[in-house]
CSV table of C-alpha atoms in Angstrom, one decimal:
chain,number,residue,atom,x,y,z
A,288,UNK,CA,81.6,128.2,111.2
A,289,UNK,CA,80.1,130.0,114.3
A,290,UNK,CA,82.0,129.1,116.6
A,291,UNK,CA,84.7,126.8,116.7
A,292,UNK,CA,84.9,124.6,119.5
A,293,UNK,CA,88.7,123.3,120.7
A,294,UNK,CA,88.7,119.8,121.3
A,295,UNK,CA,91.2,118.2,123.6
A,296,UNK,CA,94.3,116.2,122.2
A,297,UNK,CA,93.6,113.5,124.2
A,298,UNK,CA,90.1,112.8,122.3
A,299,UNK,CA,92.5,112.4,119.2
A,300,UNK,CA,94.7,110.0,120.8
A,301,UNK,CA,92.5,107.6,122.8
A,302,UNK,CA,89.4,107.8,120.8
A,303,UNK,CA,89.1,108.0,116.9
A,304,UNK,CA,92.6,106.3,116.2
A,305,UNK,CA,91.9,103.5,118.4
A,306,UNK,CA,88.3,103.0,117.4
A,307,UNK,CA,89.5,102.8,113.4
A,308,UNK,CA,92.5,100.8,114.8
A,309,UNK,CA,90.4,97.8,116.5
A,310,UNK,CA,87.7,98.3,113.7
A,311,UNK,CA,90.6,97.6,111.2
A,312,UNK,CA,92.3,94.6,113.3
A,313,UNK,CA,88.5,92.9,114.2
A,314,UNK,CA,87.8,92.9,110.3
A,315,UNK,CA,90.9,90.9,109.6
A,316,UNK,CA,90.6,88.7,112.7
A,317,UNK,CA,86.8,88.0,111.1
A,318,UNK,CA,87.9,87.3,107.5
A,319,UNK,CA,90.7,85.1,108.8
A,320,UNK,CA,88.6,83.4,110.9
A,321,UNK,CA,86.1,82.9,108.3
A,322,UNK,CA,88.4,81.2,106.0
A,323,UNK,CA,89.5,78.8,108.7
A,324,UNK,CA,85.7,77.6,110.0
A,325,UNK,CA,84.6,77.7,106.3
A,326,UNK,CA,87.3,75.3,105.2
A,327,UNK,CA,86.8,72.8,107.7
A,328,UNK,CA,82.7,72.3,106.3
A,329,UNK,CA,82.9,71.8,102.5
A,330,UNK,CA,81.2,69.3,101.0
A,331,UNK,CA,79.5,70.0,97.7
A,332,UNK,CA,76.6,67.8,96.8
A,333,UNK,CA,77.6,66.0,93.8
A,334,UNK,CA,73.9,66.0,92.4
A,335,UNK,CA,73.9,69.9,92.5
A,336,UNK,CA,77.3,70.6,91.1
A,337,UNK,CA,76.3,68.3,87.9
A,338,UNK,CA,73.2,70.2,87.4
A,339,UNK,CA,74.9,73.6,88.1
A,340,UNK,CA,77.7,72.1,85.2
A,341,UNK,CA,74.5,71.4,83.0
A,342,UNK,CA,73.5,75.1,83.2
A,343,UNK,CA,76.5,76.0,82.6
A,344,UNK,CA,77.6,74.2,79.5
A,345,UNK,CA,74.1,75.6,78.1
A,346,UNK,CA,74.8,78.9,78.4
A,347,UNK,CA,78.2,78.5,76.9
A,348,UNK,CA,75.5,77.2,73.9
A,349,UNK,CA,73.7,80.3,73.8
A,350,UNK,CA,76.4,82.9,73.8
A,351,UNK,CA,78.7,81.0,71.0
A,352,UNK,CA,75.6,80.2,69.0
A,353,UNK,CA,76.6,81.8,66.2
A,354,UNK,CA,80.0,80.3,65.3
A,355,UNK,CA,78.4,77.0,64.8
A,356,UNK,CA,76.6,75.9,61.7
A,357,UNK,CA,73.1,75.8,62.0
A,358,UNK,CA,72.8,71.7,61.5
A,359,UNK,CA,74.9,71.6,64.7
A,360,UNK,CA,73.6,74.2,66.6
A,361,UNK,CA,70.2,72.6,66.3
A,362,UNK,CA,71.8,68.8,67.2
A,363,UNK,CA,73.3,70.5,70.6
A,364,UNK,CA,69.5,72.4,71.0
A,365,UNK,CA,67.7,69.0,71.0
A,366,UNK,CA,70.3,67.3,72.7
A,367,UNK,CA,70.2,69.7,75.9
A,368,UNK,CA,66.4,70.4,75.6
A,369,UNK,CA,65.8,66.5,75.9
A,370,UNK,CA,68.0,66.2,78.3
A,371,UNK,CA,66.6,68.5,80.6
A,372,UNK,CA,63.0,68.1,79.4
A,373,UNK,CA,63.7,64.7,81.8
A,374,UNK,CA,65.3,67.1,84.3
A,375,UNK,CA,62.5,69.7,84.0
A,376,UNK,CA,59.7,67.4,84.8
A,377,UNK,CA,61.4,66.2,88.1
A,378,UNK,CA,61.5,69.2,89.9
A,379,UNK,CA,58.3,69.9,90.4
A,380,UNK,CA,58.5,67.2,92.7
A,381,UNK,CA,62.3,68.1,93.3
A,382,UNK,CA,61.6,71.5,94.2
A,383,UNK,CA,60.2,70.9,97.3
A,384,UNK,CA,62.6,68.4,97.9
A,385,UNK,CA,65.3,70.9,97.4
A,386,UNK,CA,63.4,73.7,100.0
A,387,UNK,CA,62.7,71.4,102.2
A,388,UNK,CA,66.5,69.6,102.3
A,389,UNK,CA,67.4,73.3,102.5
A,390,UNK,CA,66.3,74.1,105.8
A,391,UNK,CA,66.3,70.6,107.2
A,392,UNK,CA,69.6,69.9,106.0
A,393,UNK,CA,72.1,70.3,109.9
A,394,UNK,CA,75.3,70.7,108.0
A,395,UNK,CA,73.9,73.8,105.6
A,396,UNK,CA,71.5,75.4,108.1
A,397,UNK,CA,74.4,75.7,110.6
A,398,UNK,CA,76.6,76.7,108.0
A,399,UNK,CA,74.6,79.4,107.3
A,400,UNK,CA,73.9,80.5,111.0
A,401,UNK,CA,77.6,80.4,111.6
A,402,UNK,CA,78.5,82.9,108.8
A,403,UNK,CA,75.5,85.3,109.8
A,404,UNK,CA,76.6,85.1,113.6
A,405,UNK,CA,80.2,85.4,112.7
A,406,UNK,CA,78.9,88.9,110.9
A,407,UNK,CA,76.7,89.9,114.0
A,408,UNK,CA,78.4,89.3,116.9
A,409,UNK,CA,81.8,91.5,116.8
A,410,UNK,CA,79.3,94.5,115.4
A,411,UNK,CA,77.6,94.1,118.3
A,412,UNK,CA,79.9,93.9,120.5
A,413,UNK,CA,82.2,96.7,119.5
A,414,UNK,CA,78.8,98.9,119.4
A,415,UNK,CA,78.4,98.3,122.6
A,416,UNK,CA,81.6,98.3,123.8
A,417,UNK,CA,81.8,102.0,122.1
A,418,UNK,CA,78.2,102.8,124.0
A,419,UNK,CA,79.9,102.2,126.9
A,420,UNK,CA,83.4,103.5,127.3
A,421,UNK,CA,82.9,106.7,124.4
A,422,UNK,CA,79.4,108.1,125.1
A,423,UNK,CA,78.8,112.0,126.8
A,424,UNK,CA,81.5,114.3,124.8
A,425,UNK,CA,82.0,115.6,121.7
A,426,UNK,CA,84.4,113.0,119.4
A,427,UNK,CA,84.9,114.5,116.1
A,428,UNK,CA,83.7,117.3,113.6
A,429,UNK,CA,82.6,116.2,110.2
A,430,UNK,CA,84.1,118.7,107.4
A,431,UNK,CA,80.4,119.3,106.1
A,432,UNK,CA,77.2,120.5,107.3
A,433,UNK,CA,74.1,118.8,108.1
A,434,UNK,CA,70.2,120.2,108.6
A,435,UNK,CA,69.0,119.7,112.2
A,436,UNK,CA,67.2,116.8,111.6
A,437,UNK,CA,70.4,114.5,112.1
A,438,UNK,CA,71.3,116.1,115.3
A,439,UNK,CA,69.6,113.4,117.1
A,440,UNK,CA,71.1,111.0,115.3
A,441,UNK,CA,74.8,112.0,115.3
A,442,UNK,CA,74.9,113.7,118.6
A,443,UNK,CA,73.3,111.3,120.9
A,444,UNK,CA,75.9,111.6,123.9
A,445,UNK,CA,75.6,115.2,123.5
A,446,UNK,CA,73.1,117.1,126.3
A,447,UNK,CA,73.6,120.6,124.4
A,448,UNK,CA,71.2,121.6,121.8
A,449,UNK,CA,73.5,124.9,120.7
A,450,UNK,CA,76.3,122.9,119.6
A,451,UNK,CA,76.9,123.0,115.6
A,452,UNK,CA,75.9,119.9,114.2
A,453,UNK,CA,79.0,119.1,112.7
A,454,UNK,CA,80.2,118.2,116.3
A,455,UNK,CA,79.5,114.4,116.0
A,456,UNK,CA,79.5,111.8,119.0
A,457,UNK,CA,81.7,108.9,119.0
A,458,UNK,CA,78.7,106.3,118.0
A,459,UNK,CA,78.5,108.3,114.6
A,460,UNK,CA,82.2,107.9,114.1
A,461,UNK,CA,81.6,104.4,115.0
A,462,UNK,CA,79.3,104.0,112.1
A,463,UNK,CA,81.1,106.0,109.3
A,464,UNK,CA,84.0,104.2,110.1
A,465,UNK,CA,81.6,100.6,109.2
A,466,UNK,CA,81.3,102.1,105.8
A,467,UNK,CA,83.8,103.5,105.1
A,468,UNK,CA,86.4,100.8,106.2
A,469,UNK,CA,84.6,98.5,103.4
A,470,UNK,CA,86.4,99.7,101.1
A,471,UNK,CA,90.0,99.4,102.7
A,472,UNK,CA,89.3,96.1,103.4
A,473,UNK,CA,88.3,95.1,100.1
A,474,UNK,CA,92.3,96.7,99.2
A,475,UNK,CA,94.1,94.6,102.2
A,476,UNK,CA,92.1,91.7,101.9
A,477,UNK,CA,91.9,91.1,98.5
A,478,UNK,CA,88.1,90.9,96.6
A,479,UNK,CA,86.4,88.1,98.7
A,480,UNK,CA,86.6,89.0,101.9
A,481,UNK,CA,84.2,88.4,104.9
A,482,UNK,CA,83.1,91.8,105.4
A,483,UNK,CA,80.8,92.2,102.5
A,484,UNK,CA,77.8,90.7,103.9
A,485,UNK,CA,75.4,91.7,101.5
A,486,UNK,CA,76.7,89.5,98.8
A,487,UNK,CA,77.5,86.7,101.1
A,488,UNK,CA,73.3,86.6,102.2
A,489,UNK,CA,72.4,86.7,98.6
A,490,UNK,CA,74.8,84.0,97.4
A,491,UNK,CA,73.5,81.8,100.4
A,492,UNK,CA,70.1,82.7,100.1
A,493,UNK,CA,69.7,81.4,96.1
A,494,UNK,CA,71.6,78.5,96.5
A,495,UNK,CA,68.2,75.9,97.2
A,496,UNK,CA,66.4,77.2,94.1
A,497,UNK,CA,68.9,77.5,92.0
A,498,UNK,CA,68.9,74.7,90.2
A,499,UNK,CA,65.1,73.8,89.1
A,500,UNK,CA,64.5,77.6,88.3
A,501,UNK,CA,67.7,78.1,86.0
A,502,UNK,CA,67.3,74.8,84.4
A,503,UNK,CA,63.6,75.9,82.7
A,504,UNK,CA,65.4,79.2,82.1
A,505,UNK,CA,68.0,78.0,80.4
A,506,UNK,CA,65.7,75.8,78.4
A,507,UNK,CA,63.7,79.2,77.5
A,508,UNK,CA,66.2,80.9,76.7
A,509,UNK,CA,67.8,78.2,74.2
A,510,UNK,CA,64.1,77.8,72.4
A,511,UNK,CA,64.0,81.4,71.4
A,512,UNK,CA,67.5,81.8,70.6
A,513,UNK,CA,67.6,82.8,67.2
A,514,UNK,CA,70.4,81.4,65.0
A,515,UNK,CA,72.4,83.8,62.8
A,516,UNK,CA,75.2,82.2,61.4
A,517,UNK,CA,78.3,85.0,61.7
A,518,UNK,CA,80.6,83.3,59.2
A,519,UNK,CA,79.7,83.3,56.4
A,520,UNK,CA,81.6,86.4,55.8
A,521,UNK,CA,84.6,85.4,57.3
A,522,UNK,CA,86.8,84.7,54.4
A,523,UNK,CA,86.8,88.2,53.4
A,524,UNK,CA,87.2,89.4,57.5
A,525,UNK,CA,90.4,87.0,57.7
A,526,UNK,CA,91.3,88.3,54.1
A,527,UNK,CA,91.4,92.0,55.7
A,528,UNK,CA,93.1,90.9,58.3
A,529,UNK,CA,95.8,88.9,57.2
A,530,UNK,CA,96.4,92.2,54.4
A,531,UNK,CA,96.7,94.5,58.1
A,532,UNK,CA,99.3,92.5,59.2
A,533,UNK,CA,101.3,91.9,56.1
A,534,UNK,CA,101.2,95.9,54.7
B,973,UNK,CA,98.5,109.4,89.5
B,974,UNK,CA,101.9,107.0,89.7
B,975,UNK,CA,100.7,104.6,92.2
B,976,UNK,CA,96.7,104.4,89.7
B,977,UNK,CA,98.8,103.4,86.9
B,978,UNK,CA,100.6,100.9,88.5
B,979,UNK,CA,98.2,99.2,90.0
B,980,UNK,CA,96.4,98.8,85.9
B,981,UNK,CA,99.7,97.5,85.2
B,982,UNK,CA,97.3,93.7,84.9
B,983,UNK,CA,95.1,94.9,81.8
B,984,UNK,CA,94.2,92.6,79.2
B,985,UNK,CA,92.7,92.7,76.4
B,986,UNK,CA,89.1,91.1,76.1
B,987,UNK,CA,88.3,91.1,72.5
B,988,UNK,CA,89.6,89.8,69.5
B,989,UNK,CA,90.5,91.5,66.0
B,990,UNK,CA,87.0,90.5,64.4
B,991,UNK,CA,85.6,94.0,65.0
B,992,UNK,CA,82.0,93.0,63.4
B,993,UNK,CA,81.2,90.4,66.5
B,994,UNK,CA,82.4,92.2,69.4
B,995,UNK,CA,82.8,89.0,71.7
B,996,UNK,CA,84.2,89.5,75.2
B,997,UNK,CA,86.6,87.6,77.3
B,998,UNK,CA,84.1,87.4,80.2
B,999,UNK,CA,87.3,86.7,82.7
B,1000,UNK,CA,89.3,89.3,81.7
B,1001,UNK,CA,86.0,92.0,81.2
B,1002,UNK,CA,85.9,91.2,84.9
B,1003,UNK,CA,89.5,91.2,86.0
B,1004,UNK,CA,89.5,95.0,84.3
B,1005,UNK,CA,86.2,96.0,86.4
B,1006,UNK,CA,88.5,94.9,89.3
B,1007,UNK,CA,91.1,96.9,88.5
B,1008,UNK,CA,88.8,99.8,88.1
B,1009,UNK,CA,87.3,99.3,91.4
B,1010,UNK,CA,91.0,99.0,93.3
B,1011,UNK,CA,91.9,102.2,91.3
B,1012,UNK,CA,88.6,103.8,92.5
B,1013,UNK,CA,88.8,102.8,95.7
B,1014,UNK,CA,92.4,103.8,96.5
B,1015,UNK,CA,92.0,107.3,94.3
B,1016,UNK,CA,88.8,107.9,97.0
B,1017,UNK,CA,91.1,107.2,100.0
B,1018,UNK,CA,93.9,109.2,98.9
B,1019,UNK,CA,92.0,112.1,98.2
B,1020,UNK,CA,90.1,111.8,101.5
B,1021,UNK,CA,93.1,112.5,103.5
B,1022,UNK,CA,94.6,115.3,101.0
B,1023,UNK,CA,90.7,116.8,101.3
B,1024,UNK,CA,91.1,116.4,104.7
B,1025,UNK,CA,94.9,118.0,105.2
B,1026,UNK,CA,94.1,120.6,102.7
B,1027,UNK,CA,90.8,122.1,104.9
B,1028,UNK,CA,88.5,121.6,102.2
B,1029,UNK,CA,85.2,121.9,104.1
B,1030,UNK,CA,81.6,121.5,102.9
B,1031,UNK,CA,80.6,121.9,99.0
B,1032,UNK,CA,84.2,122.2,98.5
B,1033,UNK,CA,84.9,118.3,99.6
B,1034,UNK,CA,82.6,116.7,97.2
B,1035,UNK,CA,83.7,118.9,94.3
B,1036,UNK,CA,87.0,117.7,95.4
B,1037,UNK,CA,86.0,114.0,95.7
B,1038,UNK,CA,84.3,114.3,91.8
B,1039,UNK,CA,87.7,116.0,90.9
B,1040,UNK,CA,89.6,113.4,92.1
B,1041,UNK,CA,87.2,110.6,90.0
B,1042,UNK,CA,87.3,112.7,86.9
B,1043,UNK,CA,91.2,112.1,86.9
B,1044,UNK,CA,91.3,108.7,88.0
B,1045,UNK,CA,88.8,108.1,84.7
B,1046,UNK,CA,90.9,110.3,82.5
B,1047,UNK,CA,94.1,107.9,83.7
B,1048,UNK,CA,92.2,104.9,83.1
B,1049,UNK,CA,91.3,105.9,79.8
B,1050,UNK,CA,95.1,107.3,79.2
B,1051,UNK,CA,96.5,103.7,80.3
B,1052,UNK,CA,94.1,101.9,78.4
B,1053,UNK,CA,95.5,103.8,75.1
B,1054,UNK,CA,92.4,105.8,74.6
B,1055,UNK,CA,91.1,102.5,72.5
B,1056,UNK,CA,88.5,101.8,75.2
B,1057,UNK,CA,86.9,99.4,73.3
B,1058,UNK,CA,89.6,96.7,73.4
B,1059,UNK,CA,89.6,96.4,77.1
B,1060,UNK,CA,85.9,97.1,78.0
B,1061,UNK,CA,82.3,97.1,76.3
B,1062,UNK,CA,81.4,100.6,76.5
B,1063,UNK,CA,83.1,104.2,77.8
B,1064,UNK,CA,80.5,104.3,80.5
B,1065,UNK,CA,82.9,101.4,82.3
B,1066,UNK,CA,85.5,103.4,83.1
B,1067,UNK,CA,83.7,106.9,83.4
B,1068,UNK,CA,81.0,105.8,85.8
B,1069,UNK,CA,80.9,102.5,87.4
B,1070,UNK,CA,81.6,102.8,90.9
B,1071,UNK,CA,81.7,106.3,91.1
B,1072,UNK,CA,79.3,106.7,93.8
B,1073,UNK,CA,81.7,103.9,95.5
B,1074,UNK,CA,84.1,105.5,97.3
B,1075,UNK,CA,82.3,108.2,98.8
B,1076,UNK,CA,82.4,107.0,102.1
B,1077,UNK,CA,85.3,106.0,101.9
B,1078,UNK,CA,86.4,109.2,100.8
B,1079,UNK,CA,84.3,111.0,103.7
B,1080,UNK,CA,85.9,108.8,106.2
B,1081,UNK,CA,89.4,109.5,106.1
B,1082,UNK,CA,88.4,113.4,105.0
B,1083,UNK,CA,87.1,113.6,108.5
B,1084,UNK,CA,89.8,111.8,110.2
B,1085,UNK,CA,92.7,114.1,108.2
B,1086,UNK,CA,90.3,117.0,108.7
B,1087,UNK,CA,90.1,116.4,112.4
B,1088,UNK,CA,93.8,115.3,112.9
B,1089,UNK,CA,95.6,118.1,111.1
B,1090,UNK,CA,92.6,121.2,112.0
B,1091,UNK,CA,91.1,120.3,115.3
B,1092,UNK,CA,94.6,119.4,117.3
C-alpha cells in the first residue's frame, strides 16, 4: 500500500462496532417480532391444506413406486388420477377463483404487506439513520483492492479523489455488514429466521397457484411413471444380507 | 476443527443397507445439508477474524478463505467415516455446496479483525 493512512481510535469505537452492534440487536428485535405478529394471524384454509395433502400423498406414490406390485401400483394410479381428473377440471374455473381470492382476500393481502414492511422499514431506517450521523470521513479499509470504478460507490462521503480505494465510507460498511450478518443470524437464530427475505417473497408469492398447477403436474408425472418392480430380487439381497451379519 | 466436529455431532444416516436402490431419508438428507451449512457458515466466520488478526491482505484472503473450506470439507468427510454415501447422495455435497456461502461472511469479519487489530 501507498500510503497508509492512520485512522483515529475513536472511528473504531463509536462507529463500526456500534453499527454491527444495532445491526445485530435490530435483526433479532425483527425476527422476534415476526414470530409474535405472525402467530396471532394463522388460519389455514382447510380447502387448500386438503389439496396440498392430495399432492402430497401422490408424490409419496411416485417416489416408492417401485416397492409395490404392479397390480397395486396401477389400482393407486387410477384411484388418484380419477380423483383429481374431478379436481383437474375445476380449476380452470378455480384458478381464477384462487388469483382473484388472492389479492382480494384482507386477511392474506395484509399478511403479506405486513411481512414485506416489517423487512423494509428498519433497513430504511438504519440507512438513513447511518446517512445522517456517519457520512464525510473515512470509516474503514477493506483488506483487498478494488479498480476505480467502485470508488464512487464505496466512498461516497469522501471529497478526495487521491485516497486509495480501499478507504471505504461508513454506508459501504453499512452494506457489507447486511450481507454478511445473514449468515450469523442464520447461527443465533436458528434456520427460519426473518431475515432471509428472499425465500420468504417466494414462498408467499406461490402460494395462490399452487394448487391447480401442481395437481395437473402431479397427474403428469404419475401417467409417465414407469413401473419397475425392484423386488423381485430381493430374496437373494436379504440372503446377502442376513450372511453379512451372521459371518 | 474441535468446535466443526462437534457441531456434526447430529449425523444420521439416510440410506438403508439395500445398496442396489439407493433410497434417501429425505429428512435426514436435509438435516445433514443443515449441518453442512452451520459448519460452513461458522468455519467462514472464524476464519474471517483469524484472516483478519493475521494481516492477510488481498489475494492472500481468498486463498485463505478456500483454505479454510478445503478443511472444513476434508473434516466433514473425516466425521462422516469417509463412507460419504451413507449420509449424503453424492461427494459433491459436502465438497461444494455452499461454498460460495460464506464469503461475505468471511469478508465481513476479515475487515472488522483487519481494521481492529492493524488500523488502531
Amino acid at each position: 500500500m501507498a500510503e497508509d493512512l492512520v485512522l483515529d481510535t475513536a472511528i473504531r469505537d463509536w462507529v463500526l462496532i456500534p453499527l454491527s452492534v444495532v445491526m445485530v440487536l435490530i435483526g433479532v428485535l425483527r425476527h422476534f417480532v415476526s414470530k409474535l405478529m405472525r402467530t396471532s394471524s394463522q388460519l389455514p384454509d382447510p380447502k387448500i391444506v386438503k389439496e396440498g395433502q392430495v399432492i402430497i400423498r401422490a408424490r409419496n406414490l411416485r417416489a416408492a413406486a417401485n416397492f409395490i406390485p404392479l397390480k397395486s401400483f396401477r389400482a393407486r394410479k387410477v384411484y388418484y388420477s380419477n380423483e383429481e381428473n374431478g379436481l383437474l377440471f375445476v380449476p380452470k374455473g378455480q384458478a381464477q377463483n384462487a388469483q382473484a381470492q388472492m389479492f382480494s382476500d384482507p386477511n392474506m393481502a395484509m399478511d403479506m404487506m405486513k411481512k414485506n414492511l416489517s423487512m423494509i422499514i428498519p433497513q430504511t431506517l438504519t440507512f438513513a439513520w447511518v446517512n445522517f450521523f456517519f457520512s464525510g470521513f473515512v470509516a474503514a479499509k477493506i483488506p483487498f483492492p478494488l479498480t476505480q470504478r467502485f470508488r464512487s460507490m464505496l466512498q461516497n462521503g469522501i471529497d478526495l479523489s487521491t485516497v486509495d480505494v480501499s478507504y471505504v465510507s461508513s454506508r459501504s460498511w453499512y452494506f457489507l455488514n447486511l450481507f454478511g450478518l445473514r449468515g450469523l443470524f442464520s447461527l443465533i437464530l436458528g434456520e427460519e429466521n426473518a431475515t432471509d427475505d428472499t425465500q420468504r417473497m417466494m414462498q408467499m408469492g406461490g402460494f395462490g397457484f399452487d394448487p391447480s398447477k401442481s395437481l395437473s403436474a402431479e397427474k403428469d408425472g404419475l401417467d409417465i411413471l414407469q413401473h419397475e418392480w425392484a423386488l423381485p430380487k430381493f430374496e437373494q439381497r436379504a440372503e446377502t444380507v442376513l450372511r453379512k451379519l451372521v459371518s | 476443527m474441535a468446535a466443526s466436529d462437534g457441531s456434526n455431532a447430529s449425523k444420521e444416516k439416510s440410506h438403508d443397507i439395500a445398496n442396489e436402490l439407493p433410497t434417501y431419508n429425505a429428512e435426514n438428507m436435509q438435516s445433514n445439508m443443515k449441518v453442512i451449512y452451520y459448519s460452513r457458515t461458522f468455519m467462514s466466520i472464524m476464519g474471517g477474524v483469524i484472516a483478519g488478526i493475521l494481516g492477510f491482505t488481498g489475494l492472500m484472503g481468498f486463498v485463505f478463505y478456500f483454505l479454510v473450506m478445503a478443511m472444513t470439507s476434508a473434516g466433514m468427510a473425516a466425521k462422516a467415516g469417509f463412507s460419504v454415501h451413507s449420509y449424503f447422495d453424492s461427494w459433491n455435497r459436502i465438497i461444494l455446496d455452499g461454498f460460495l456461502g460464506g464469503l461475505m461472511s468471511f469478508v465481513l469479519f476479515w475487515t472488522f479483525a483487519y481494521d481492529i487489530v492493524h488500523i488502531f
